[in-house]
Tab-separated table of C-alpha atoms in Angstrom:
chain	number	residue	atom	x	y	z
Q	1	UNK	CA	0.000	0.000	0.000
Q	2	UNK	CA	1.474	3.314	-1.126
Q	3	UNK	CA	1.652	5.916	1.630
Q	4	UNK	CA	-0.287	9.139	1.190
Q	5	UNK	CA	1.839	12.181	0.466
Q	6	UNK	CA	1.690	14.912	3.101
Q	7	UNK	CA	1.353	18.558	2.139
Q	8	UNK	CA	4.745	19.381	3.675
Q	9	UNK	CA	6.294	16.549	1.623
Q	10	UNK	CA	4.909	18.042	-1.583
Q	11	UNK	CA	6.281	21.437	-0.586
Q	12	UNK	CA	9.760	20.078	0.219
Q	13	UNK	CA	9.846	18.093	-3.028
Q	14	UNK	CA	8.808	21.179	-4.986
Q	15	UNK	CA	11.942	22.905	-3.737
Q	16	UNK	CA	14.434	20.053	-3.395
Q	17	UNK	CA	12.928	17.118	-5.309
Q	18	UNK	CA	14.922	17.541	-8.533
Q	19	UNK	CA	18.344	17.878	-6.832
Q	20	UNK	CA	17.468	14.920	-4.580
Q	21	UNK	CA	16.469	12.811	-7.591
Q	22	UNK	CA	19.708	13.721	-9.378
Q	23	UNK	CA	21.778	12.804	-6.312
Q	24	UNK	CA	19.956	9.489	-5.925
Q	25	UNK	CA	20.601	8.784	-9.604
Q	26	UNK	CA	24.349	9.338	-9.127
Q	27	UNK	CA	24.251	6.893	-6.199
Q	28	UNK	CA	22.213	4.423	-8.304
Q	29	UNK	CA	19.342	4.554	-5.809
Q	30	UNK	CA	15.827	4.369	-7.211
Q	31	UNK	CA	13.152	6.032	-5.036
Q	32	UNK	CA	9.841	4.229	-4.641
Q	33	UNK	CA	8.046	7.349	-5.899
Q	34	UNK	CA	10.014	9.303	-8.489
Q	35	UNK	CA	7.462	12.126	-8.385
Q	36	UNK	CA	8.281	12.626	-4.698
Q	37	UNK	CA	11.842	11.334	-4.152
Q	38	UNK	CA	11.935	12.896	-0.677
Q	39	UNK	CA	9.550	10.727	1.415
Q	40	UNK	CA	7.270	11.861	4.224
Q	41	UNK	CA	9.623	11.057	7.101
Q	42	UNK	CA	12.545	12.965	5.552
Q	43	UNK	CA	10.317	15.974	4.894
Q	44	UNK	CA	9.028	15.791	8.467
Q	45	UNK	CA	12.601	15.623	9.811
Q	46	UNK	CA	13.402	18.726	7.794
Q	47	UNK	CA	10.347	20.465	9.256
Q	48	UNK	CA	11.325	19.447	12.802
Q	49	UNK	CA	14.825	20.885	12.313
Q	50	UNK	CA	13.465	24.155	10.910
Q	51	UNK	CA	10.815	24.588	13.614
Q	52	UNK	CA	13.292	23.686	16.368
Q	53	UNK	CA	15.850	26.187	15.025
Q	54	UNK	CA	13.240	28.956	14.829
Q	55	UNK	CA	11.931	28.112	18.301
Q	56	UNK	CA	15.347	28.163	19.972
Q	57	UNK	CA	16.412	31.353	18.204
Q	58	UNK	CA	13.173	32.945	19.425
Q	59	UNK	CA	13.747	31.617	22.947
Q	60	UNK	CA	17.391	32.713	23.011
Q	61	UNK	CA	16.391	36.315	22.311
Q	62	UNK	CA	14.050	36.230	25.316
Q	63	UNK	CA	16.238	34.512	27.915
Q	64	UNK	CA	16.287	36.302	31.247
Q	65	UNK	CA	17.852	35.503	34.614
Q	66	UNK	CA	15.790	38.029	36.588
Q	67	UNK	CA	12.423	37.502	34.904
Q	68	UNK	CA	12.258	34.169	33.029
Q	69	UNK	CA	9.149	33.620	30.939
Q	70	UNK	CA	6.912	30.569	31.018
Q	71	UNK	CA	8.533	28.947	27.972
Q	72	UNK	CA	12.012	29.427	29.439
Q	73	UNK	CA	10.922	27.838	32.717
Q	74	UNK	CA	9.471	24.812	30.912
Q	75	UNK	CA	12.693	24.319	28.944
Q	76	UNK	CA	14.729	24.685	32.139
Q	77	UNK	CA	12.628	21.898	33.678
Q	78	UNK	CA	13.709	19.657	30.794
Q	79	UNK	CA	17.281	20.456	31.803
Q	80	UNK	CA	16.931	20.287	35.594
Q	81	UNK	CA	13.914	19.653	37.800
Q	82	UNK	CA	13.093	18.713	41.431
Q	83	UNK	CA	12.603	15.049	40.432
Q	84	UNK	CA	16.152	14.907	38.983
Q	85	UNK	CA	14.754	13.726	35.646
Q	86	UNK	CA	16.182	16.526	33.495
Q	87	UNK	CA	18.915	15.821	30.949
Q	88	UNK	CA	21.554	17.577	33.072
Q	89	UNK	CA	20.332	15.725	36.182
Q	90	UNK	CA	20.604	12.356	34.448
Q	91	UNK	CA	24.108	13.096	33.183
Q	92	UNK	CA	25.399	14.330	36.552
Q	93	UNK	CA	23.845	11.428	38.473
Q	94	UNK	CA	25.118	8.740	36.097
Q	95	UNK	CA	28.274	10.059	34.436
Q	96	UNK	CA	29.557	12.192	37.313
Q	97	UNK	CA	32.585	14.471	36.897
Q	98	UNK	CA	32.745	16.213	33.529
Q	99	UNK	CA	29.209	15.175	32.617
Q	100	UNK	CA	28.216	18.564	31.211
Q	101	UNK	CA	30.511	18.228	28.198
Q	102	UNK	CA	28.184	15.500	26.926
Q	103	UNK	CA	25.059	17.644	27.345
Q	104	UNK	CA	24.994	19.217	23.838
Q	105	UNK	CA	24.864	15.875	22.025
Q	106	UNK	CA	22.654	13.958	24.476
Q	107	UNK	CA	20.330	16.946	24.903
Q	108	UNK	CA	20.062	17.503	21.145
Q	109	UNK	CA	19.163	13.865	20.519
Q	110	UNK	CA	16.564	13.894	23.298
Q	111	UNK	CA	14.945	17.124	22.096
Q	112	UNK	CA	14.935	15.979	18.470
Q	113	UNK	CA	13.141	12.771	19.459
Q	114	UNK	CA	10.687	14.711	21.647
Q	115	UNK	CA	9.819	17.254	18.940
Q	116	UNK	CA	9.585	14.497	16.315
Q	117	UNK	CA	7.203	12.545	18.537
Q	118	UNK	CA	5.006	15.549	19.319
Q	119	UNK	CA	4.702	17.060	15.859
Q	120	UNK	CA	2.021	14.604	14.719
Q	121	UNK	CA	-0.410	16.204	17.183
Q	122	UNK	CA	-0.729	18.979	14.593
Q	123	UNK	CA	-3.282	18.164	11.851
Q	124	UNK	CA	-1.811	17.039	8.540
Q	125	UNK	CA	1.595	16.131	9.992
Q	126	UNK	CA	3.193	12.819	10.997
Q	127	UNK	CA	5.902	11.769	13.443
Q	128	UNK	CA	9.122	10.936	11.582
Q	129	UNK	CA	9.981	8.601	14.470
Q	130	UNK	CA	7.059	6.375	13.394
Q	131	UNK	CA	9.219	5.392	10.386
Q	132	UNK	CA	11.876	2.822	11.344
Q	133	UNK	CA	14.783	4.509	9.541
Q	134	UNK	CA	14.577	7.612	11.766
Q	135	UNK	CA	14.858	5.796	15.142
Q	136	UNK	CA	17.583	3.652	13.565
Q	137	UNK	CA	19.508	6.760	12.533
Q	138	UNK	CA	19.196	8.222	16.040
Q	139	UNK	CA	20.278	4.906	17.572
Q	140	UNK	CA	23.343	4.761	15.302
Q	141	UNK	CA	24.325	8.285	16.396
Q	142	UNK	CA	24.007	7.218	20.056
Q	143	UNK	CA	25.957	3.991	19.385
Q	144	UNK	CA	28.834	5.788	17.675
Q	145	UNK	CA	28.881	8.650	20.180
Q	146	UNK	CA	29.206	6.640	23.377
Q	147	UNK	CA	31.868	4.368	21.843
Q	148	UNK	CA	33.768	7.390	20.532
Q	149	UNK	CA	33.538	9.022	23.986
Q	150	UNK	CA	34.895	5.860	25.612
Q	151	UNK	CA	37.738	5.623	23.101
Q	152	UNK	CA	38.586	9.292	23.550
Q	153	UNK	CA	38.746	9.031	27.336
Q	154	UNK	CA	40.462	5.663	27.781
Q	155	UNK	CA	42.316	5.178	24.505
Q	156	UNK	CA	41.806	2.282	22.054
Q	157	UNK	CA	43.836	-0.293	24.010
Q	158	UNK	CA	42.301	0.278	27.436
Q	159	UNK	CA	38.787	0.651	26.038
Q	160	UNK	CA	39.190	-2.478	23.923
Q	161	UNK	CA	40.130	-4.538	27.005
Q	162	UNK	CA	36.536	-4.228	28.173
Q	163	UNK	CA	35.471	-6.461	25.282
Q	164	UNK	CA	38.013	-9.145	26.235
Q	165	UNK	CA	36.617	-9.809	29.702
Q	166	UNK	CA	38.564	-10.577	32.902
Q	167	UNK	CA	40.055	-13.860	31.672
Q	168	UNK	CA	42.328	-14.215	28.654
Q	169	UNK	CA	41.118	-17.780	28.119
Q	170	UNK	CA	37.539	-16.576	27.769
Q	171	UNK	CA	38.399	-13.524	25.663
Q	172	UNK	CA	37.286	-15.004	22.282
Q	173	UNK	CA	33.874	-15.811	23.757
Q	174	UNK	CA	33.630	-12.482	25.584
Q	175	UNK	CA	34.364	-10.521	22.397
Q	176	UNK	CA	31.400	-12.199	20.716
Q	177	UNK	CA	29.147	-11.725	23.769
Q	178	UNK	CA	30.075	-8.048	24.225
Q	179	UNK	CA	29.706	-7.325	20.511
Q	180	UNK	CA	26.218	-8.812	20.410
Q	181	UNK	CA	25.368	-7.010	23.659
Q	182	UNK	CA	26.211	-3.620	22.166
Q	183	UNK	CA	24.439	-4.411	18.891
Q	184	UNK	CA	21.384	-5.410	20.937
Q	185	UNK	CA	21.390	-1.894	22.390
Q	186	UNK	CA	21.219	-0.522	18.868
Q	187	UNK	CA	18.285	-2.799	18.052
Q	188	UNK	CA	16.526	-2.092	21.346
Q	189	UNK	CA	16.718	1.695	20.967
Q	190	UNK	CA	15.422	1.491	17.408
Q	191	UNK	CA	12.542	-0.939	17.879
Q	192	UNK	CA	11.277	0.544	21.163
Q	193	UNK	CA	10.896	4.066	19.765
Q	194	UNK	CA	9.658	2.993	16.340
Q	195	UNK	CA	6.987	0.540	17.524
Q	196	UNK	CA	5.630	2.784	20.277
Q	197	UNK	CA	5.303	5.823	18.028
Q	198	UNK	CA	3.914	3.819	15.108
Q	199	UNK	CA	1.228	2.223	17.311
Q	200	UNK	CA	0.445	5.527	19.032
Q	201	UNK	CA	-0.043	7.267	15.677
Q	202	UNK	CA	-2.098	4.367	14.329
Q	203	UNK	CA	-4.443	4.325	17.328
Q	204	UNK	CA	-4.738	8.107	17.264
Q	205	UNK	CA	-5.748	8.044	13.594
Q	206	UNK	CA	-8.187	5.135	13.981
Q	207	UNK	CA	-10.033	6.589	16.948
Q	208	UNK	CA	-10.119	10.031	15.364
Q	209	UNK	CA	-11.844	8.500	12.338
Q	210	UNK	CA	-14.280	6.517	14.503
Q	211	UNK	CA	-15.084	9.629	16.513
Q	212	UNK	CA	-15.929	11.573	13.361
Q	213	UNK	CA	-18.171	8.741	12.128
Q	214	UNK	CA	-19.930	8.547	15.506
Q	215	UNK	CA	-20.412	12.318	15.528
Q	216	UNK	CA	-22.096	12.217	12.112
Q	217	UNK	CA	-24.248	9.206	13.054
Q	218	UNK	CA	-25.486	10.556	16.399
Q	219	UNK	CA	-26.219	13.940	14.887
Q	220	UNK	CA	-28.703	12.393	12.430
Q	221	UNK	CA	-30.852	10.615	15.034
Q	222	UNK	CA	-33.193	13.218	16.540
Q	223	UNK	CA	-33.236	16.347	18.670
Q	224	UNK	CA	-31.524	14.454	21.497
Q	225	UNK	CA	-28.966	13.241	18.997
Q	226	UNK	CA	-28.156	16.793	18.016
Q	227	UNK	CA	-27.750	17.677	21.692
Q	228	UNK	CA	-25.421	14.725	22.308
Q	229	UNK	CA	-23.525	14.982	19.017
Q	230	UNK	CA	-20.700	17.169	20.416
Q	231	UNK	CA	-19.875	14.585	23.125
Q	232	UNK	CA	-17.925	12.228	20.805
Q	233	UNK	CA	-15.687	15.166	19.950
Q	234	UNK	CA	-14.252	14.917	23.465
Q	235	UNK	CA	-12.773	11.498	22.626
Q	236	UNK	CA	-9.919	12.891	20.459
Q	237	UNK	CA	-8.817	15.029	23.404
Q	238	UNK	CA	-8.226	11.850	25.421
Q	239	UNK	CA	-6.139	10.314	22.641
Q	240	UNK	CA	-4.222	13.546	22.076
Q	241	UNK	CA	-3.282	13.519	25.773
Q	242	UNK	CA	-2.331	9.833	25.522
Q	243	UNK	CA	-0.237	10.498	22.409
Q	244	UNK	CA	1.562	13.393	24.131
Q	245	UNK	CA	2.219	11.162	27.154
Q	246	UNK	CA	3.709	8.431	24.933
Q	247	UNK	CA	5.800	11.065	23.117
Q	248	UNK	CA	7.345	12.320	26.375
Q	249	UNK	CA	7.912	8.820	27.787
Q	250	UNK	CA	9.669	7.604	24.640
Q	251	UNK	CA	11.802	10.753	24.458
Q	252	UNK	CA	12.784	10.240	28.104
Q	253	UNK	CA	13.689	6.586	27.464
Q	254	UNK	CA	15.725	7.616	24.415
Q	255	UNK	CA	17.583	10.059	26.656
Q	256	UNK	CA	18.224	8.000	29.780
Q	257	UNK	CA	19.426	4.872	27.949
Q	258	UNK	CA	22.140	6.755	25.997
Q	259	UNK	CA	23.172	8.379	29.295
Q	260	UNK	CA	23.533	4.929	30.896
Q	261	UNK	CA	25.486	3.598	27.899
Q	262	UNK	CA	27.706	6.688	27.956
Q	263	UNK	CA	28.281	6.343	31.706
Q	264	UNK	CA	29.451	2.761	31.204
Q	265	UNK	CA	31.772	3.750	28.361
Q	266	UNK	CA	33.517	6.618	30.188
Q	267	UNK	CA	33.488	5.153	33.724
Q	268	UNK	CA	36.851	5.328	35.499
Q	269	UNK	CA	36.767	1.616	36.232
Q	270	UNK	CA	36.015	0.725	32.613
């Protein structure tokens, strides 16, 4: 079944479709839809980046120590909060000394996932994280980053000893076990985010359609039906709240797990 083309996808392809098609041709890659070589999830990623850049530039111009606005306070809660669940809190509690140097990358990944999850609440848009290649790309960035951080801190030899295990005799087996363990992290990060967001979007769309059908049906019954017709419209609010909840939970999971992996890679006793 061919996916429907979003309005934003048509707009992005109108501006960048021809160069993208030419580049894909050079790489001998054939898009599934040559009329729209840039698919929905890529267009949505582009939109997330643009909206995030505009939002943070707007917020930066309004930052204040003496009189912080509501938006600034909300963003500060994502960084630090009384429950110690902010990105900075997680890094300091797990990584320890020097944790703040990892904040730009970990924070950027977490915010990108959060904004990507939330954007489908807006009519006519879809979460790029509901397409498997986007969570996979984020997971690969996390995978490479925490290994690179471990290599940078400990050096290749010392960091590589972790994969050999405590016993030289068991080192061939331990290399295989550790390799599969780290690859499982890559798979786990990808599948968890992808499946949860895909199901959340699917349920949201299904129940929104059912609600509209119920609204039209009840409204045709009688005078009482007309009076009760607006009630089904409350149902989407419930699923919007549920979708937002799932979006925040999955963004949090995709933040805390990279922090834990990073903490293990840069730990002094590694």
